[in-house]
mmCIF file of C-alpha atoms in Angstrom:
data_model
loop_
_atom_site.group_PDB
_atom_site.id
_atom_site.type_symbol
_atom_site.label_atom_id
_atom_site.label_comp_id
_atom_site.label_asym_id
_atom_site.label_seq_id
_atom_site.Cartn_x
_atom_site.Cartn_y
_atom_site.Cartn_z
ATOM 1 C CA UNK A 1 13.464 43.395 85.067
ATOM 2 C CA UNK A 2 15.605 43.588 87.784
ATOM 3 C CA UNK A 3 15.432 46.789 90.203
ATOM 4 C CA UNK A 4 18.288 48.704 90.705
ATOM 5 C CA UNK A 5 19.782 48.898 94.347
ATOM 6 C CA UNK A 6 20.353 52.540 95.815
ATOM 7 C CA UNK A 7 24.336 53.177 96.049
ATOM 8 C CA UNK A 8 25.113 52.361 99.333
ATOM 9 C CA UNK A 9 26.951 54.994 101.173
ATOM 10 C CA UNK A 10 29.039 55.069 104.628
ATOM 11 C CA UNK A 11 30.381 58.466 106.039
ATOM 12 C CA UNK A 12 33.422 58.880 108.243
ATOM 13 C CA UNK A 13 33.043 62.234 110.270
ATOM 14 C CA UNK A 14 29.960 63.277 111.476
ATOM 15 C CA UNK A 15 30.166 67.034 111.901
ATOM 16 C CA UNK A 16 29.036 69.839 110.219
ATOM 17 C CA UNK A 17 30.022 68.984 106.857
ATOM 18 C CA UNK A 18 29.083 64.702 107.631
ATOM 19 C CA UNK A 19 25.985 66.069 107.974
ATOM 20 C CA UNK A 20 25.310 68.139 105.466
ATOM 21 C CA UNK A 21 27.077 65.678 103.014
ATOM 22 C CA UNK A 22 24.280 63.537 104.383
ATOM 23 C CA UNK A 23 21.405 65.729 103.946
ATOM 24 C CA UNK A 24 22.617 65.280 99.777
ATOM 25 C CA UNK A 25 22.568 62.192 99.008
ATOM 26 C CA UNK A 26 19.921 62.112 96.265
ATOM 27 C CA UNK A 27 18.899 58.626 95.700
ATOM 28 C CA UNK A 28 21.825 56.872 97.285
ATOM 29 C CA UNK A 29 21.245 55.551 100.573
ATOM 30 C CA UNK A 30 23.297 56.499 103.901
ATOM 31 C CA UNK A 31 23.783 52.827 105.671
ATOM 32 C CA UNK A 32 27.070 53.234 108.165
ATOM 33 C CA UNK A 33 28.199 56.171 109.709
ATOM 34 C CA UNK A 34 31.186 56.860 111.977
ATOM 35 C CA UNK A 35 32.868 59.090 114.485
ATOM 36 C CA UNK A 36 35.686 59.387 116.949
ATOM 37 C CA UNK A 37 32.992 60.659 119.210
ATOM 38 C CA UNK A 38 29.918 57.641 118.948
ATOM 39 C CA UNK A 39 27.190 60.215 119.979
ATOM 40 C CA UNK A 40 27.475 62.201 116.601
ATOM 41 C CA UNK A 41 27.342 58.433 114.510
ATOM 42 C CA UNK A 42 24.761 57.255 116.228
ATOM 43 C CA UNK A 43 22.809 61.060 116.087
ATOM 44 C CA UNK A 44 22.957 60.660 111.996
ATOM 45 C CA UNK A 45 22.107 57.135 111.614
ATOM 46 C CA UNK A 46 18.457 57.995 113.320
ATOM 47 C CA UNK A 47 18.262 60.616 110.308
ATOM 48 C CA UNK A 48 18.067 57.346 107.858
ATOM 49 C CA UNK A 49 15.870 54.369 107.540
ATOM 50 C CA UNK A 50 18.315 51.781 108.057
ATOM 51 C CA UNK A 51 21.060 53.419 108.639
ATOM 52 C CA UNK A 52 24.095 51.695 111.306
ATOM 53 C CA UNK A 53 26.082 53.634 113.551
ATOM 54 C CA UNK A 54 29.995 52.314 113.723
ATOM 55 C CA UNK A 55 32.416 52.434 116.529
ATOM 56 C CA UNK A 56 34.739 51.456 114.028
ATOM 57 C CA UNK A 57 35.520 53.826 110.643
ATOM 58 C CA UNK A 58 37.709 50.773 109.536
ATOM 59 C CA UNK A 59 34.778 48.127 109.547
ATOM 60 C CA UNK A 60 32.887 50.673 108.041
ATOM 61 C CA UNK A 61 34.615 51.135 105.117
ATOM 62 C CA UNK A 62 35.010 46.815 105.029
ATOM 63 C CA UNK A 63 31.051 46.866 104.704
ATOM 64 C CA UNK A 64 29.955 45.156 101.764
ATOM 65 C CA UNK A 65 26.706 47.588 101.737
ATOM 66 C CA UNK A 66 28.917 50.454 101.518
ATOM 67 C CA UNK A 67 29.740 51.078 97.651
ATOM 68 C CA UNK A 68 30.791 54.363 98.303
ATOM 69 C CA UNK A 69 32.575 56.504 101.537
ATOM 70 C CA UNK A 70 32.484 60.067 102.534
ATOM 71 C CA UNK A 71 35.467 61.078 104.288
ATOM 72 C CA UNK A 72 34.733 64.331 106.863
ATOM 73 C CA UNK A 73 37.007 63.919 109.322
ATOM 74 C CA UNK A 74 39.683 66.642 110.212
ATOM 75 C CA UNK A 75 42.498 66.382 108.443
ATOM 76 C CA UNK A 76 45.182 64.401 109.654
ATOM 77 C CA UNK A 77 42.756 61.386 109.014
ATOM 78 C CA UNK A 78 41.408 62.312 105.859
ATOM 79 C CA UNK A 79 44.334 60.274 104.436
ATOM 80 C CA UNK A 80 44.178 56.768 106.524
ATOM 81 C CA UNK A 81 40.738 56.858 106.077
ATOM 82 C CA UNK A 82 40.163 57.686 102.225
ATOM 83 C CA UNK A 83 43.400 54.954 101.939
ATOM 84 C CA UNK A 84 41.942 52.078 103.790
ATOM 85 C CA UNK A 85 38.741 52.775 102.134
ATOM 86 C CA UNK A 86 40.055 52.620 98.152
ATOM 87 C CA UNK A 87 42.357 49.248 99.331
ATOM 88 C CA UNK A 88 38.716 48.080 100.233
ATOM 89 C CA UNK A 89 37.304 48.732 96.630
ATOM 90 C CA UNK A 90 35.304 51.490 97.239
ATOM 91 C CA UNK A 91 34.873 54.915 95.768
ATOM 92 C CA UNK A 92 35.520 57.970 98.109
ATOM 93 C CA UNK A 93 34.308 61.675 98.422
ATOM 94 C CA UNK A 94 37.186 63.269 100.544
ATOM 95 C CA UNK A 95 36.353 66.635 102.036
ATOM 96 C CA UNK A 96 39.074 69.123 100.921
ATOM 97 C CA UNK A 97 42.381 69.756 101.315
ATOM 98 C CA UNK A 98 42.362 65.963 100.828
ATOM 99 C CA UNK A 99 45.332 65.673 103.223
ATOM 100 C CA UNK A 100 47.424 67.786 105.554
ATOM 101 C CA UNK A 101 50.095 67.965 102.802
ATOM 102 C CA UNK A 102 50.807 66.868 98.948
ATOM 103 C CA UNK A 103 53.435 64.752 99.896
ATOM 104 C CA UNK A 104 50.740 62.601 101.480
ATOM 105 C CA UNK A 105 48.605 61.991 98.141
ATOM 106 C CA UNK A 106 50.811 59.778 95.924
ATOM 107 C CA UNK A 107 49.966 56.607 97.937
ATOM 108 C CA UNK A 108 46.478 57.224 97.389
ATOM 109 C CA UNK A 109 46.727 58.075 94.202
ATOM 110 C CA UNK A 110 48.689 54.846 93.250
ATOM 111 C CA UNK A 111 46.163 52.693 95.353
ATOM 112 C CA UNK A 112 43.052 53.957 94.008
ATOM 113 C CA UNK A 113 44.738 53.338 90.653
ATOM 114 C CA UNK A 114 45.664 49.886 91.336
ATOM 115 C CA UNK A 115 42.305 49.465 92.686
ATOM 116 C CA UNK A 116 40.407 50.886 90.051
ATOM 117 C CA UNK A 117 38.136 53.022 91.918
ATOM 118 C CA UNK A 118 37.375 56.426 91.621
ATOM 119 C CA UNK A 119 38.282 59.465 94.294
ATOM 120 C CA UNK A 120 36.324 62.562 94.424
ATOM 121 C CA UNK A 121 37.879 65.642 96.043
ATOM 122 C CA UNK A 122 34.844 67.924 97.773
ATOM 123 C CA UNK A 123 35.504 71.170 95.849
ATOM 124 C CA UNK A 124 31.661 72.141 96.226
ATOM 125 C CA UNK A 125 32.272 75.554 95.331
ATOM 126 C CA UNK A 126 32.329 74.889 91.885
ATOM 127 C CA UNK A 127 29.170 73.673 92.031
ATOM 128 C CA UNK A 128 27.557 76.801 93.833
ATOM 129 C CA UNK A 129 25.324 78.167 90.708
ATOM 130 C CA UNK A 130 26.765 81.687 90.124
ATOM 131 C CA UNK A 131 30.231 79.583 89.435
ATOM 132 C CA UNK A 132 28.792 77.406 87.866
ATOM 133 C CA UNK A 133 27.082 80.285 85.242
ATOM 134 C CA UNK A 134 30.101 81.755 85.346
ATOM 135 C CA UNK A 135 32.062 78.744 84.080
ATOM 136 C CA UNK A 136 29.228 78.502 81.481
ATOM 137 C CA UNK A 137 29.821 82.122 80.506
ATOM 138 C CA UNK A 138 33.406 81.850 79.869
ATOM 139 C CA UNK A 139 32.767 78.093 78.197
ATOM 140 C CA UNK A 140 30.426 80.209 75.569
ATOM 141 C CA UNK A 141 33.354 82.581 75.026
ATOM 142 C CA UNK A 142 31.159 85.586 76.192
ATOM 143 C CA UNK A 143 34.168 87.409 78.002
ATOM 144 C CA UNK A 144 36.554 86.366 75.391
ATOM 145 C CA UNK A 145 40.493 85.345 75.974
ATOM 146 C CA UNK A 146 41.002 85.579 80.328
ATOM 147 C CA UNK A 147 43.103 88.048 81.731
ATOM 148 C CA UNK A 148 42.820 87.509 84.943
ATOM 149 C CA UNK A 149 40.582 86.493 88.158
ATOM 150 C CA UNK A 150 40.442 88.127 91.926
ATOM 151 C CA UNK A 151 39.192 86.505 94.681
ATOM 152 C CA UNK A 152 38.448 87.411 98.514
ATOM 153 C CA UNK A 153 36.978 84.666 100.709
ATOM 154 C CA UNK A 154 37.069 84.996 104.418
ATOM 155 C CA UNK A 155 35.186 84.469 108.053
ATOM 156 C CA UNK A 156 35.797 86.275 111.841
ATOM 157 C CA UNK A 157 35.799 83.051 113.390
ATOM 158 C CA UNK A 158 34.377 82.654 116.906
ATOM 159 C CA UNK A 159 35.182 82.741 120.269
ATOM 160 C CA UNK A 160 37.789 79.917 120.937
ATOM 161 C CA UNK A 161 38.678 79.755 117.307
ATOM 162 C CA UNK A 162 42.006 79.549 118.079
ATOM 163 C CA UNK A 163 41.841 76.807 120.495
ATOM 164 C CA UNK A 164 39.987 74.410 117.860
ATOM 165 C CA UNK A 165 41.435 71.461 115.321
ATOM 166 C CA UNK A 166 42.169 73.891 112.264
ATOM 167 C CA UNK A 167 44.839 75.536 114.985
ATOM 168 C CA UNK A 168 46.504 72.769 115.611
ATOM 169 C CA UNK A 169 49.350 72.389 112.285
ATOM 170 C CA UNK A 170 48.990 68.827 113.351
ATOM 171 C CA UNK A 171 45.505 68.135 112.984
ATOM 172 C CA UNK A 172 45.259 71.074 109.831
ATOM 173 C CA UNK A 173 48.623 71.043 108.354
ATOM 174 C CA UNK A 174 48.164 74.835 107.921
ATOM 175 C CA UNK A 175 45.693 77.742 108.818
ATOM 176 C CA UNK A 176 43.243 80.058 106.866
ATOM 177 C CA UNK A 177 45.398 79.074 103.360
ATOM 178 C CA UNK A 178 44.452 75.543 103.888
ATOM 179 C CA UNK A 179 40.864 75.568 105.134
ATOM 180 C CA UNK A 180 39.411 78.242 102.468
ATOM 181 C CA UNK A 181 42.733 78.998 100.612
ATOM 182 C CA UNK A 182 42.095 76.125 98.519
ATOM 183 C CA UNK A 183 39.173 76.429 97.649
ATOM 184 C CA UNK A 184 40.160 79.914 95.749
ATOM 185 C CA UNK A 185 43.504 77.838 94.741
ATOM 186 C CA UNK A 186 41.066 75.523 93.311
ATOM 187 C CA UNK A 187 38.610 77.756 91.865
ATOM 188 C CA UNK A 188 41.823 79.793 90.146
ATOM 189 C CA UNK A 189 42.977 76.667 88.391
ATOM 190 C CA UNK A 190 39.408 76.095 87.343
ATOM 191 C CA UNK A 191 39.254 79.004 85.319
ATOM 192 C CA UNK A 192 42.874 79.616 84.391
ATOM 193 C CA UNK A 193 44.502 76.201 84.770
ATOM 194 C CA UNK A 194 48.215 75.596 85.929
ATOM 195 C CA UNK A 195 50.294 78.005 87.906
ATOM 196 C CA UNK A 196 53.826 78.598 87.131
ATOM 197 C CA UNK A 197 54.827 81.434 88.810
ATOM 198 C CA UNK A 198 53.629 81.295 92.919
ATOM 199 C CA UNK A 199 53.918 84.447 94.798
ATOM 200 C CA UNK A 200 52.999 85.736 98.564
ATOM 201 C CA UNK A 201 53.142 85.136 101.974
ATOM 202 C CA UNK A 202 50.961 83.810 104.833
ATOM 203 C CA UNK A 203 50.753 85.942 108.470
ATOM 204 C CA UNK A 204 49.000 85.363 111.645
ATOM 205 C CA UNK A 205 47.796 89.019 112.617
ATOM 206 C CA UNK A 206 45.057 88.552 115.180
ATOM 207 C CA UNK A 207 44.106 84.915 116.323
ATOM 208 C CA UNK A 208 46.509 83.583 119.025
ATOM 209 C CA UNK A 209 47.798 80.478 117.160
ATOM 210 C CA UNK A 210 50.377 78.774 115.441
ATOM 211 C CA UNK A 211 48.983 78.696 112.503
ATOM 212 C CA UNK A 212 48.031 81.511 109.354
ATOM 213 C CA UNK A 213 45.054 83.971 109.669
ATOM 214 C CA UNK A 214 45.454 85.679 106.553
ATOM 215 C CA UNK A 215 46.819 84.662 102.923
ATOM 216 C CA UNK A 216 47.812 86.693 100.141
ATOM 217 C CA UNK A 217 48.916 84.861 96.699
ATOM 218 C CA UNK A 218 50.062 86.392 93.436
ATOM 219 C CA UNK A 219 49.768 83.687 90.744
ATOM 220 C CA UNK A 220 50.564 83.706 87.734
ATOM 221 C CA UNK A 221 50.273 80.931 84.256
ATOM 222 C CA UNK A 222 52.554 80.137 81.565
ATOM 223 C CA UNK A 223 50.561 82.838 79.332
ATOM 224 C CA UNK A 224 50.784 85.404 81.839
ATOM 225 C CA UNK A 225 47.092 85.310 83.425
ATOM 226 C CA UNK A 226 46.765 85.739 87.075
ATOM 227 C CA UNK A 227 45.519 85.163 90.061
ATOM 228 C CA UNK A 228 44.943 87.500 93.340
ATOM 229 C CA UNK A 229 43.601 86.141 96.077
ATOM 230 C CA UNK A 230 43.285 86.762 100.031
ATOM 231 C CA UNK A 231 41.639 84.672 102.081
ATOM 232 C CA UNK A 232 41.286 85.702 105.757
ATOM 233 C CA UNK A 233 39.764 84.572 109.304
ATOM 234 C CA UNK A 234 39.640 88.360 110.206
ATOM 235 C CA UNK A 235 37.302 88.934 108.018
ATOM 236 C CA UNK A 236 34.293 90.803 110.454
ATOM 237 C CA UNK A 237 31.855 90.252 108.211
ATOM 238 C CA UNK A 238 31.886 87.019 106.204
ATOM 239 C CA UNK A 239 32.821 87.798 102.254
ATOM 240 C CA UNK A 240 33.054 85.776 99.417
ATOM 241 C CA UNK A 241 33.964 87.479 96.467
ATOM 242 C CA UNK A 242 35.387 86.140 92.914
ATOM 243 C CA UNK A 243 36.086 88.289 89.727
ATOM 244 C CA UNK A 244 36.813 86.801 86.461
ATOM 245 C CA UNK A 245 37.661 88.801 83.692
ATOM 246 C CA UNK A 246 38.025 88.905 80.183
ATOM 247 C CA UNK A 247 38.812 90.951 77.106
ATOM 248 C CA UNK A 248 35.349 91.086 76.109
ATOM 249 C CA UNK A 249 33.670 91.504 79.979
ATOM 250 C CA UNK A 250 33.778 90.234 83.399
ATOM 251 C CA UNK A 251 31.975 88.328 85.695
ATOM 252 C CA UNK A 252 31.500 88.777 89.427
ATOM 253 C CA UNK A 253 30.262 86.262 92.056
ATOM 254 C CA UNK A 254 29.292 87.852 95.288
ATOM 255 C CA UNK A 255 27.850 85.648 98.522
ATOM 256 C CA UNK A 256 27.886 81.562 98.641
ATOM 257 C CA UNK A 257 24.066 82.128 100.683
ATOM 258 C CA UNK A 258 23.408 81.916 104.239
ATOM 259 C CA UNK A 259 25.575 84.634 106.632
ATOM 260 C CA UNK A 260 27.365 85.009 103.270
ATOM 261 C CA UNK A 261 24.918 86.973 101.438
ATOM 262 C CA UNK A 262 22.451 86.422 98.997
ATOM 263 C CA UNK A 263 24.806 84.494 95.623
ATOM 264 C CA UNK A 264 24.819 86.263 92.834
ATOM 265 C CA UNK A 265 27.094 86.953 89.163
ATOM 266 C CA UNK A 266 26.706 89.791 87.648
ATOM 267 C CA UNK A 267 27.837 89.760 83.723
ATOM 268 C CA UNK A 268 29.248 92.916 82.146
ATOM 269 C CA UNK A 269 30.138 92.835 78.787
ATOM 270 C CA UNK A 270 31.737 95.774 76.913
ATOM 271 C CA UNK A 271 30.608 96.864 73.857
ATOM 272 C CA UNK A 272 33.233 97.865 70.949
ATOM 273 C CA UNK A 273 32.605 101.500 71.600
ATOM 274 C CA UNK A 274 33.402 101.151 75.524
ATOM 275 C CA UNK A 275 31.790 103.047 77.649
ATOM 276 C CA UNK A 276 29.524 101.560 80.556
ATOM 277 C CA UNK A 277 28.872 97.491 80.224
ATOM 278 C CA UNK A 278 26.033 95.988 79.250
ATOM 279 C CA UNK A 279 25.317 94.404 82.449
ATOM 280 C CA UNK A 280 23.061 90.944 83.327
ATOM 281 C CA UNK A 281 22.607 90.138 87.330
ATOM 282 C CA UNK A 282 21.748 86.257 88.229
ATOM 283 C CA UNK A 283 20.582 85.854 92.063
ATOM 284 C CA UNK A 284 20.448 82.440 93.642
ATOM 285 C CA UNK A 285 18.444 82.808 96.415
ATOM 286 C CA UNK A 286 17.600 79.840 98.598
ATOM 287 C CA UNK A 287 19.840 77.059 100.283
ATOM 288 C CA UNK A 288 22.675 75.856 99.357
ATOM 289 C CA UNK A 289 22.597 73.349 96.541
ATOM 290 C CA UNK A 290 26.136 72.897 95.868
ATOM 291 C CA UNK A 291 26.556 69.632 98.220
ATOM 292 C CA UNK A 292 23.908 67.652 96.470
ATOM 293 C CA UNK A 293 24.902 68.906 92.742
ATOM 294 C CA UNK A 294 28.773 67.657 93.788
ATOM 295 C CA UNK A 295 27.353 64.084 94.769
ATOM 296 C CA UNK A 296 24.866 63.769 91.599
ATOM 297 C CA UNK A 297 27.846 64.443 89.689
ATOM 298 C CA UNK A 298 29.899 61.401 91.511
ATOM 299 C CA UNK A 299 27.304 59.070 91.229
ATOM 300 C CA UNK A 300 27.137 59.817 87.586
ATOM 301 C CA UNK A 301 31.392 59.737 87.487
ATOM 302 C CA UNK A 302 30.735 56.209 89.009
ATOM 303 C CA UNK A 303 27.917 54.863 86.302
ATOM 304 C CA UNK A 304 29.773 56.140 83.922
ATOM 305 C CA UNK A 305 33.498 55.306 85.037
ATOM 306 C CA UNK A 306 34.766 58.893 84.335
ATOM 307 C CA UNK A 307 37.394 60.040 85.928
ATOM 308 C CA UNK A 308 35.687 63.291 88.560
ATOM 309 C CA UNK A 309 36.499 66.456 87.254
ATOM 310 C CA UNK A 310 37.954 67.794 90.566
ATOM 311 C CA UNK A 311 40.288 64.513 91.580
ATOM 312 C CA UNK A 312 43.308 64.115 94.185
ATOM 313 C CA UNK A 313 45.392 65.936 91.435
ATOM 314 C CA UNK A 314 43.131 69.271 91.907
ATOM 315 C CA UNK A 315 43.857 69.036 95.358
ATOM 316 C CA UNK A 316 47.871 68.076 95.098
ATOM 317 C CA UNK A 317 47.911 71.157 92.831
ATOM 318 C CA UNK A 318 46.526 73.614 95.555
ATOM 319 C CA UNK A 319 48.213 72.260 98.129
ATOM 320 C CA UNK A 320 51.719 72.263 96.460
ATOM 321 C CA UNK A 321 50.665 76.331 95.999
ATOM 322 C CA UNK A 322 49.827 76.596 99.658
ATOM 323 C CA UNK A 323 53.024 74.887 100.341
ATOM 324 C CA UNK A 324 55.177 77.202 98.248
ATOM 325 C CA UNK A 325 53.485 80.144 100.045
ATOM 326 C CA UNK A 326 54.299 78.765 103.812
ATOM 327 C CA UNK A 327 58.052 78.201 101.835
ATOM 328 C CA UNK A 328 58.056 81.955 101.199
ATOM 329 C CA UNK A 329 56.565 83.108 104.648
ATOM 330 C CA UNK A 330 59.270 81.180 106.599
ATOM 331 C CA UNK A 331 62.257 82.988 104.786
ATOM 332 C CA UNK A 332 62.453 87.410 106.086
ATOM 333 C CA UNK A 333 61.214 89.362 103.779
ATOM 334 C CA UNK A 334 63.992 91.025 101.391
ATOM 335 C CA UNK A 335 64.767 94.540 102.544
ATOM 336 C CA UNK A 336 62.937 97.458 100.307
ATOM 337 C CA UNK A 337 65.214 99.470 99.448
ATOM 338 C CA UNK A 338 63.312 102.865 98.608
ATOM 339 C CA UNK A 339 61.600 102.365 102.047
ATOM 340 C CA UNK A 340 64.880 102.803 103.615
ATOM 341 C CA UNK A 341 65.837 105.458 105.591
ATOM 342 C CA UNK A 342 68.343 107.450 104.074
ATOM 343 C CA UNK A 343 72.021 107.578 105.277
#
């Protein structure tokens, strides 16, 4: 019997998130690695047995050891890169947003089509566990029919933060909105599915840059369930917070781990006579998982040939939303009538 060979996989972007994507490989193997700044490539590849350092992302992804690429770059290359890759046969894990706009996605969704490859969009927050039990909960019907969800996520940046990539609408395509906006977008669709109705507005209120610091959205679906969400980079202490809730209860994820807080969902489920919930607290303790539960599930998408359940239409989805909001934040604001003075 023949013994299977370890997915072979090549990562563009050696950063933060390169490296942690690396650190989660289960048993695929990293063998090429590449970065507009060698140093960084050739840093990771000592982290593997084997492992090449490339000057080169495109002869990377022309490797015939590579069977599948991770795409970490900044945004603006996310799209050339997860492109070039798919004409080259292989599947792809692209770090959100996917691209710096929707209007850049149809070509890659037509090539990896043609090309009959799969295209994984790194929406790892579904996969931290108190989602995750969440998503179980409301699976099992346990808060009934969904109302709707609220989410906060947000960060207080650093010192320089406004002189990095994410500032720069050419590198980001957009501020806070498109770095952890769409991850709530995402999460928001997850639970409630399409939006039809897309309120709010996006405002820079601190940060010296020409891009968003804070978002607020107002969505709502064809059946009337919404979403609130605000996602901020003034946000002094880091908070992640997401509520969903049902006729029968609600569940609410607090902390994603690390300077985050300790993750945790607490369940409360009303009774028929009211009164205070029943109420059921999961903690997670520990790091965070979510990166190498994402990948398992890939590989599996790939034995199996399923399409992955968060693809380059999740993330055309949010970013048409985000779009729609930066359409709404350009126009003034309609005058409020019972806020003005009187004659």
């Amino acid at each position: 019997m023949t013994a299977r060979v370890a997915v072979g996989v090549g990562i563009v972007g050696c950063g933060l998130i390169g490296r942690k994507r690396a650190e989660a490989l289960g048993p695929a193997r990293l063998v090429a690695c590449a970065d507009l700044q060698p140093g960084r490539a050739e840093e990771l590849a000592r982290t593997a047995p084997s492992a090449e350092p490339e000057r080169d992302w495109a002869r990377l992804v022309a490797r015939p050891d590579v069977d599948v690429v991770i795409v970490a770059t900044t945004n603006d290359a996310l799209v050339p890169v997860t492109l070039a890759a798919v004409q080259a046969g292989k599947h792809v894990l692209v770090e959100k947003p996917a691209a710096r706009s929707a209007a850049e996605l149809p070509p890659v969704i037509a090539a990896a089509a043609r090309a009959r490859v799969l295209v994984r969009v790194g929406f790892n927050h579904r996969y931290h566990p108190a989602l995750a039990k969440t998503r179980e909960l409301v699976d099992a019907g346990a808060l009934g029919p969904l109302m709707f969800v609220r989410g906060r996520y947000g960060h207080g940046g650093r010192v320089g933060y406004d002189k990095e990539w994410r500032a720069n609408p050419a590198l980001s395509g957009g501020g806070e909105l498109i770095d952890q906006g769409v991850h709530l977008i995402d999460l928001a669709r997850w639970f409630l599915g399409d939006f039809t109705d897309v309120k709010g507005f996006a405002s820079t209120y601190f940060w010296q840059m020409p891009v968003d610091d804070n978002a607020f959205l107002l969505l709502r679906t064809a059946r009337q369930q919404a979403a609130m969400l605000h996602v901020s980079c003034t946000e002094w202490k880091n908070l992640f917070s997401f509520e969903v809730y049902g006729r029968n209860g609600k569940a609410q994820i607090d902390g994603l781990g690390g300077s985050y807080g300790v993750e945790r969902v607490a369940f409360y489920e009303m009774s028929p006579d009211m009164g205070p919930p029943a109420t059921t607290i999961w903690e997670y303790p520990g790091p965070d998982r979510s990166w190498a539960r994402e990948f398992g599930d890939f590989l599996e998408d790939i034995r199996l040939d399923r399409q992955p359940s968060a693809g380059l239409g999740d993330a055309r989805a949010a970013l048409l939303i985000a779009e729609e909001i930066y359409r709404q934040s350009s126009q003034p604001a309609p005058p409020c009538t019972p806020c003005s003075p009187s004659a």
